[in-house]
CSV table of C-alpha atoms in Angstrom, one decimal:
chain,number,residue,atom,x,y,z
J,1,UNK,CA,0.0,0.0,0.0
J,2,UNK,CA,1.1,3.5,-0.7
J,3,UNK,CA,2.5,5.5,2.1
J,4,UNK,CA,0.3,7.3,4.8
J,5,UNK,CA,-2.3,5.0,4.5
J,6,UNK,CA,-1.8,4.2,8.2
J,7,UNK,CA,-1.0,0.9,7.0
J,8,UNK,CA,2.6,0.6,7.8
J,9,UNK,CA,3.3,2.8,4.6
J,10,UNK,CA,6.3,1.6,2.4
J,11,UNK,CA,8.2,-0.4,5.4
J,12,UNK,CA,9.6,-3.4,4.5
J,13,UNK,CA,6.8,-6.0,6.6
J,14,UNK,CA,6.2,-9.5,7.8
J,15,UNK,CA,2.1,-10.3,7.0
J,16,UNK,CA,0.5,-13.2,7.7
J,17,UNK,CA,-1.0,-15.6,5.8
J,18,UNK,CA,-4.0,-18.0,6.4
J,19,UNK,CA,-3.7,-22.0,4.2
J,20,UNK,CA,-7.9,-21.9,4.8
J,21,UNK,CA,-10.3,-24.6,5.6
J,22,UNK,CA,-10.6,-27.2,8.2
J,23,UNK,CA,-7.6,-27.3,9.9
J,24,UNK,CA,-6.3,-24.4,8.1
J,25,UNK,CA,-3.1,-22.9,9.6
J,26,UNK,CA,-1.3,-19.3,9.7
J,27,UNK,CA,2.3,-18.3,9.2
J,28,UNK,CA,4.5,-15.4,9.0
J,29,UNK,CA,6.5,-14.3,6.2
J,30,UNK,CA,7.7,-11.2,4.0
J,31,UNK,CA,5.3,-10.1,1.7
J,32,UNK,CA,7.8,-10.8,-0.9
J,33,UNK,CA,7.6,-14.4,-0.6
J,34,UNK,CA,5.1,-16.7,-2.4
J,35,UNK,CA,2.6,-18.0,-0.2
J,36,UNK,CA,3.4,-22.4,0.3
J,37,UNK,CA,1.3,-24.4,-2.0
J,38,UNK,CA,-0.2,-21.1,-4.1
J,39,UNK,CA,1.4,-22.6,-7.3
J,40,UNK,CA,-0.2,-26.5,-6.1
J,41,UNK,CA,-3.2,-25.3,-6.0
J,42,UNK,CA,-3.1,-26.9,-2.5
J,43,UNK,CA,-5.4,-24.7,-0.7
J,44,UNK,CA,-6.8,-20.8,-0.9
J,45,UNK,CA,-3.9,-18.6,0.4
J,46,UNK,CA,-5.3,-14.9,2.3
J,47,UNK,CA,-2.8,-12.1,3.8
J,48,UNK,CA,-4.0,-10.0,6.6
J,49,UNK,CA,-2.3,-6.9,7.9
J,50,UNK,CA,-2.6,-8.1,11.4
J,51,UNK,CA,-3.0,-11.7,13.0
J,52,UNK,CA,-4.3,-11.5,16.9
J,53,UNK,CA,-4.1,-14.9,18.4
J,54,UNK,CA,-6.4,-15.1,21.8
J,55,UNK,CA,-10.0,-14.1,22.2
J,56,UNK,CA,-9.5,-12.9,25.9
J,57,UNK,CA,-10.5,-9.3,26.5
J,58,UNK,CA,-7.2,-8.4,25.8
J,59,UNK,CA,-6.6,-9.7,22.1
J,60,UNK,CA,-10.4,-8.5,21.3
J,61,UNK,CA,-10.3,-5.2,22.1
J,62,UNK,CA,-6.8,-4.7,20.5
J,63,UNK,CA,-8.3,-6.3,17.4
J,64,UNK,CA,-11.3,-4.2,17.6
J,65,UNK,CA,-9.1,-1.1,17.7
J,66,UNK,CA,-6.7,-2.4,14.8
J,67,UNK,CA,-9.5,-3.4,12.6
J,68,UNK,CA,-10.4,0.3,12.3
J,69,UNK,CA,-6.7,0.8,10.4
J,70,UNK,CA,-5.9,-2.3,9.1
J,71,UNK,CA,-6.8,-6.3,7.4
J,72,UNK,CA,-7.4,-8.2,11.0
J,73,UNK,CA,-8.2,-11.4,12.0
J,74,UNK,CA,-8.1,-12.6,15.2
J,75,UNK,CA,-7.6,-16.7,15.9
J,76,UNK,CA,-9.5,-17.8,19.1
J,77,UNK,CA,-8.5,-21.9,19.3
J,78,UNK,CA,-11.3,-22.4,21.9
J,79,UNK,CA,-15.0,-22.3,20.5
J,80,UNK,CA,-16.4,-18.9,22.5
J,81,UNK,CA,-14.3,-16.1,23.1
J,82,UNK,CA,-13.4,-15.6,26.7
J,83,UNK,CA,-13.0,-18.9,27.6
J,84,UNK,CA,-10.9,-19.1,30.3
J,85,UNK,CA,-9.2,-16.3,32.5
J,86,UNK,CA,-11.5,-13.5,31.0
J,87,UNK,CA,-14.7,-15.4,31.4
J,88,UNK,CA,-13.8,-16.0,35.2
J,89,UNK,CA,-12.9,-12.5,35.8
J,90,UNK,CA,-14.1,-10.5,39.0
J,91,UNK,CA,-14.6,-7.6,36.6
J,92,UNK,CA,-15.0,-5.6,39.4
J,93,UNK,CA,-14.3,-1.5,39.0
J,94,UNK,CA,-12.8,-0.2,42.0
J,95,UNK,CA,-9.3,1.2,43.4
J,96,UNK,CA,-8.9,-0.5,46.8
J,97,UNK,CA,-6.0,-2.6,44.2
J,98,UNK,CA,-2.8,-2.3,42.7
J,99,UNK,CA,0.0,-0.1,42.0
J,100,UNK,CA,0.0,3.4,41.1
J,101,UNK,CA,0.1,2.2,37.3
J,102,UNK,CA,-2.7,-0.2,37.6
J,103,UNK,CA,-5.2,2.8,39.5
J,104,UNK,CA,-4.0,4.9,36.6
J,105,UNK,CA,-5.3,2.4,34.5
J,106,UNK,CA,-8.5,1.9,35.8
J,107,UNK,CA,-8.9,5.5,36.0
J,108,UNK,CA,-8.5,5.9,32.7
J,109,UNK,CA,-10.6,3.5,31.4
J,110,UNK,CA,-14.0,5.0,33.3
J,111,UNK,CA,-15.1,7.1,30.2
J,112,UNK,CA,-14.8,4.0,27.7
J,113,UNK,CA,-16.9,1.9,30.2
J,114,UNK,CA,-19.4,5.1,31.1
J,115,UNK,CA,-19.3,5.9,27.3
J,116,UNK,CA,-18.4,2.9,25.1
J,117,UNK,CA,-18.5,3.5,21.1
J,118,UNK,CA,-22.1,2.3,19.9
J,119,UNK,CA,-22.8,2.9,23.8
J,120,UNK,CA,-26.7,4.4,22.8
J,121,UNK,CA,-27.5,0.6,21.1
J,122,UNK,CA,-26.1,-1.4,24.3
J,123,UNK,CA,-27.0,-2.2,27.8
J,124,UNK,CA,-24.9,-0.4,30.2
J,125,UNK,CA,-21.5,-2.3,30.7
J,126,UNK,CA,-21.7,-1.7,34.4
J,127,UNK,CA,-23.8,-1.4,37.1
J,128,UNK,CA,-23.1,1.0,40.4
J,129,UNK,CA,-21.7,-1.6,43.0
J,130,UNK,CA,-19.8,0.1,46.2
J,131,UNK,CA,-16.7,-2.0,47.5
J,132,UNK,CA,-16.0,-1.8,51.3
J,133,UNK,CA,-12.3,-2.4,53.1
J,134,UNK,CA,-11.7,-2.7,56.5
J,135,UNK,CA,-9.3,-3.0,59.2
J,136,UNK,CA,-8.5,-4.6,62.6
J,137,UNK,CA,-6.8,-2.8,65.1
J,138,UNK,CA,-3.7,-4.6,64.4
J,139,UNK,CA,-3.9,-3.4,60.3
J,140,UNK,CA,-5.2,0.0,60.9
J,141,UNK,CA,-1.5,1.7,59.5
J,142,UNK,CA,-2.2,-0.9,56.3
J,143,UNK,CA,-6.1,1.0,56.1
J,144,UNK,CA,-4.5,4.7,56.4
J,145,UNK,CA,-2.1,4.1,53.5
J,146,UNK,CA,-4.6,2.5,51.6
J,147,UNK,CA,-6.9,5.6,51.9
J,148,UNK,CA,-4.4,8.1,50.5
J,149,UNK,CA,-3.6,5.8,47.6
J,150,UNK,CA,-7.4,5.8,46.4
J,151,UNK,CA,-8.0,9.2,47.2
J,152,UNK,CA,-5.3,10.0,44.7
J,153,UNK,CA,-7.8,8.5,42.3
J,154,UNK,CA,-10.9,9.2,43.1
J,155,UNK,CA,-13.5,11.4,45.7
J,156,UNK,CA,-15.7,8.9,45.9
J,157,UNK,CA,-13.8,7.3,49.2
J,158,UNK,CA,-15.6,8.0,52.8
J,159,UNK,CA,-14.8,6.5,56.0
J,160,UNK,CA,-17.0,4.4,58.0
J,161,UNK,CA,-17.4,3.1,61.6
J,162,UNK,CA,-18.4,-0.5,63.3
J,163,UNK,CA,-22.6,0.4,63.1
J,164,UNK,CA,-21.9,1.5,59.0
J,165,UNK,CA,-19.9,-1.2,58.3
J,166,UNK,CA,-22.1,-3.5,59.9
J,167,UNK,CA,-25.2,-2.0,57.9
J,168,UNK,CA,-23.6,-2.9,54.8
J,169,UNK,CA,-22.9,-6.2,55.6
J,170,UNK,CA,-24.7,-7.7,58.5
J,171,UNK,CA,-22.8,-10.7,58.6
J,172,UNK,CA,-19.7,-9.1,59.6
J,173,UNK,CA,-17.9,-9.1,62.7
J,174,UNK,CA,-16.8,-6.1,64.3
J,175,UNK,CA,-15.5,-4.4,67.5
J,176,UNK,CA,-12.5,-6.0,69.4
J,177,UNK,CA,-10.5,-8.7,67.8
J,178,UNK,CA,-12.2,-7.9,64.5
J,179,UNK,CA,-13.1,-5.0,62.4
J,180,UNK,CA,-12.8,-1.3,63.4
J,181,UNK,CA,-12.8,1.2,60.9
J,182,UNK,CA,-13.3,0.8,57.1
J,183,UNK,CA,-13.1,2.5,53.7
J,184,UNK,CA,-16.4,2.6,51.1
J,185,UNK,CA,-15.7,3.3,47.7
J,186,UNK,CA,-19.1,4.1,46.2
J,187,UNK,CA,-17.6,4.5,42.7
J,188,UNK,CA,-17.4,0.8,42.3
J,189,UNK,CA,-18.6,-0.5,39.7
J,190,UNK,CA,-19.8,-4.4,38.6
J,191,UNK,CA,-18.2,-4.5,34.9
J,192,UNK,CA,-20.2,-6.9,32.5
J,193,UNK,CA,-17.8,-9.5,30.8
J,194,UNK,CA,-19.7,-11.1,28.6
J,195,UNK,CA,-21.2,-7.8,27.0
J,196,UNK,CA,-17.9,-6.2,27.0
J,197,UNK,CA,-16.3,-8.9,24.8
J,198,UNK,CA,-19.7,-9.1,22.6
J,199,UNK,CA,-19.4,-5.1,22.0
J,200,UNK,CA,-15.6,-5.8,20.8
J,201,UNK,CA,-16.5,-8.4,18.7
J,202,UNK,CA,-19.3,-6.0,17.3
J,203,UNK,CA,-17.2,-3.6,16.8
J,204,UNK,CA,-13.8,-5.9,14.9
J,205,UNK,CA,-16.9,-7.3,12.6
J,206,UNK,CA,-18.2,-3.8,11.7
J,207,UNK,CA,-14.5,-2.5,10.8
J,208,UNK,CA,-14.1,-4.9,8.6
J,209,UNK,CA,-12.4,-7.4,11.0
J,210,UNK,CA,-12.8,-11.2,11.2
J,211,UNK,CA,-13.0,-13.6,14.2
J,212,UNK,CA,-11.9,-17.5,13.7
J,213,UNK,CA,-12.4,-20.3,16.2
């Protein structure tokens, strides 16, 4: 492709190719090189710009985003995307984890998740959940440090007494020997998985994008 096409312009690249059907396998080479078999007749030969392999979250988002620039295709070898560590995900939108990177992350992901693309046609991918953290006497220093990490991130942090705490959840113990003081983060969020990879896959399809199991 000619230059400034956003396709990798006049760069010297490695494409894939995809040997279709049943059973049909991908491999890398330059573009240069004749695709295995094409002269044999041996099966139908296709080059893509970009070759994702994994249907997690992860690899469809990224495809969904590359789709919008480029010839992708994304290889899942299970038969539903999301399978394993994605489909068993907490999906749970809070800041009560992590480093300073991984709050960063999460902060800056809230708009995509409050205002997806195509977000007007789709269920909400999350629903208000609070999280609540607490502390024993003994982990009290672990609770301070923990507040002024999320409050770096967010104003959506309060503190909360025995009574509160036990209002929230009534199961839980508190007082001496248990829990004293906690945190609520009422700007936690319950993140759908299953919609969230479905709106990716939407959106890889409508770019022109393909998904192979």
């Amino acid at each position: 492709r000619a230059a400034g096409d956003g396709r990798c312009g006049g760069c010297k690249r490695r494409r894939a190719r995809y040997c279709g059907g049943k059973g049909g396998h991908y491999s890398l080479s330059p573009e240069s090189d004749a695709p295995p078999g094409a002269d044999k007749g041996e099966c139908p030969v296709r080059r893509v710009d970009i070759l994702v392999i994994g249907g997690g979250i992860a690899g469809v988002s990224a495809a969904a985003r590359f789709a919008q620039h480029a010839d992708t295709v994304l290889l899942e070898r299970e038969g539903a995307l999301g399978y394993h560590s994605s489909g068993r995900s907490a999906t749970f939108y809070h800041f009560g984890i992590g480093d300073d990177a991984v709050r960063g992350l999460t902060a800056a992901s809230r708009h995509f998740f409050a205002n997806p693309p195509g977000g007007e046609e789709l269920p909400p991918l999350w629903q208000t959940k609070s999280a609540m953290f607490f502390a024993t006497s003994e982990t009290m220093d672990q609770l301070t440090a923990l507040e002024a990490e999320m409050r770096r991130f967010s104003d959506d942090i309060s503190q909360v007494g025995p009574s509160e705490m036990q209002a929230i959840v009534p199961a839980l113990k508190v007082g001496n020997g248990a829990a004293v003081a906690g945190l609520v983060d009422t700007g936690g969020r319950k993140l759908d998985a299953d919609l969230l990879l479905q709106a990716n896959a939407r959106a890889l399809r409508a770019a022109g994008g393909e998904i192979h199991f």
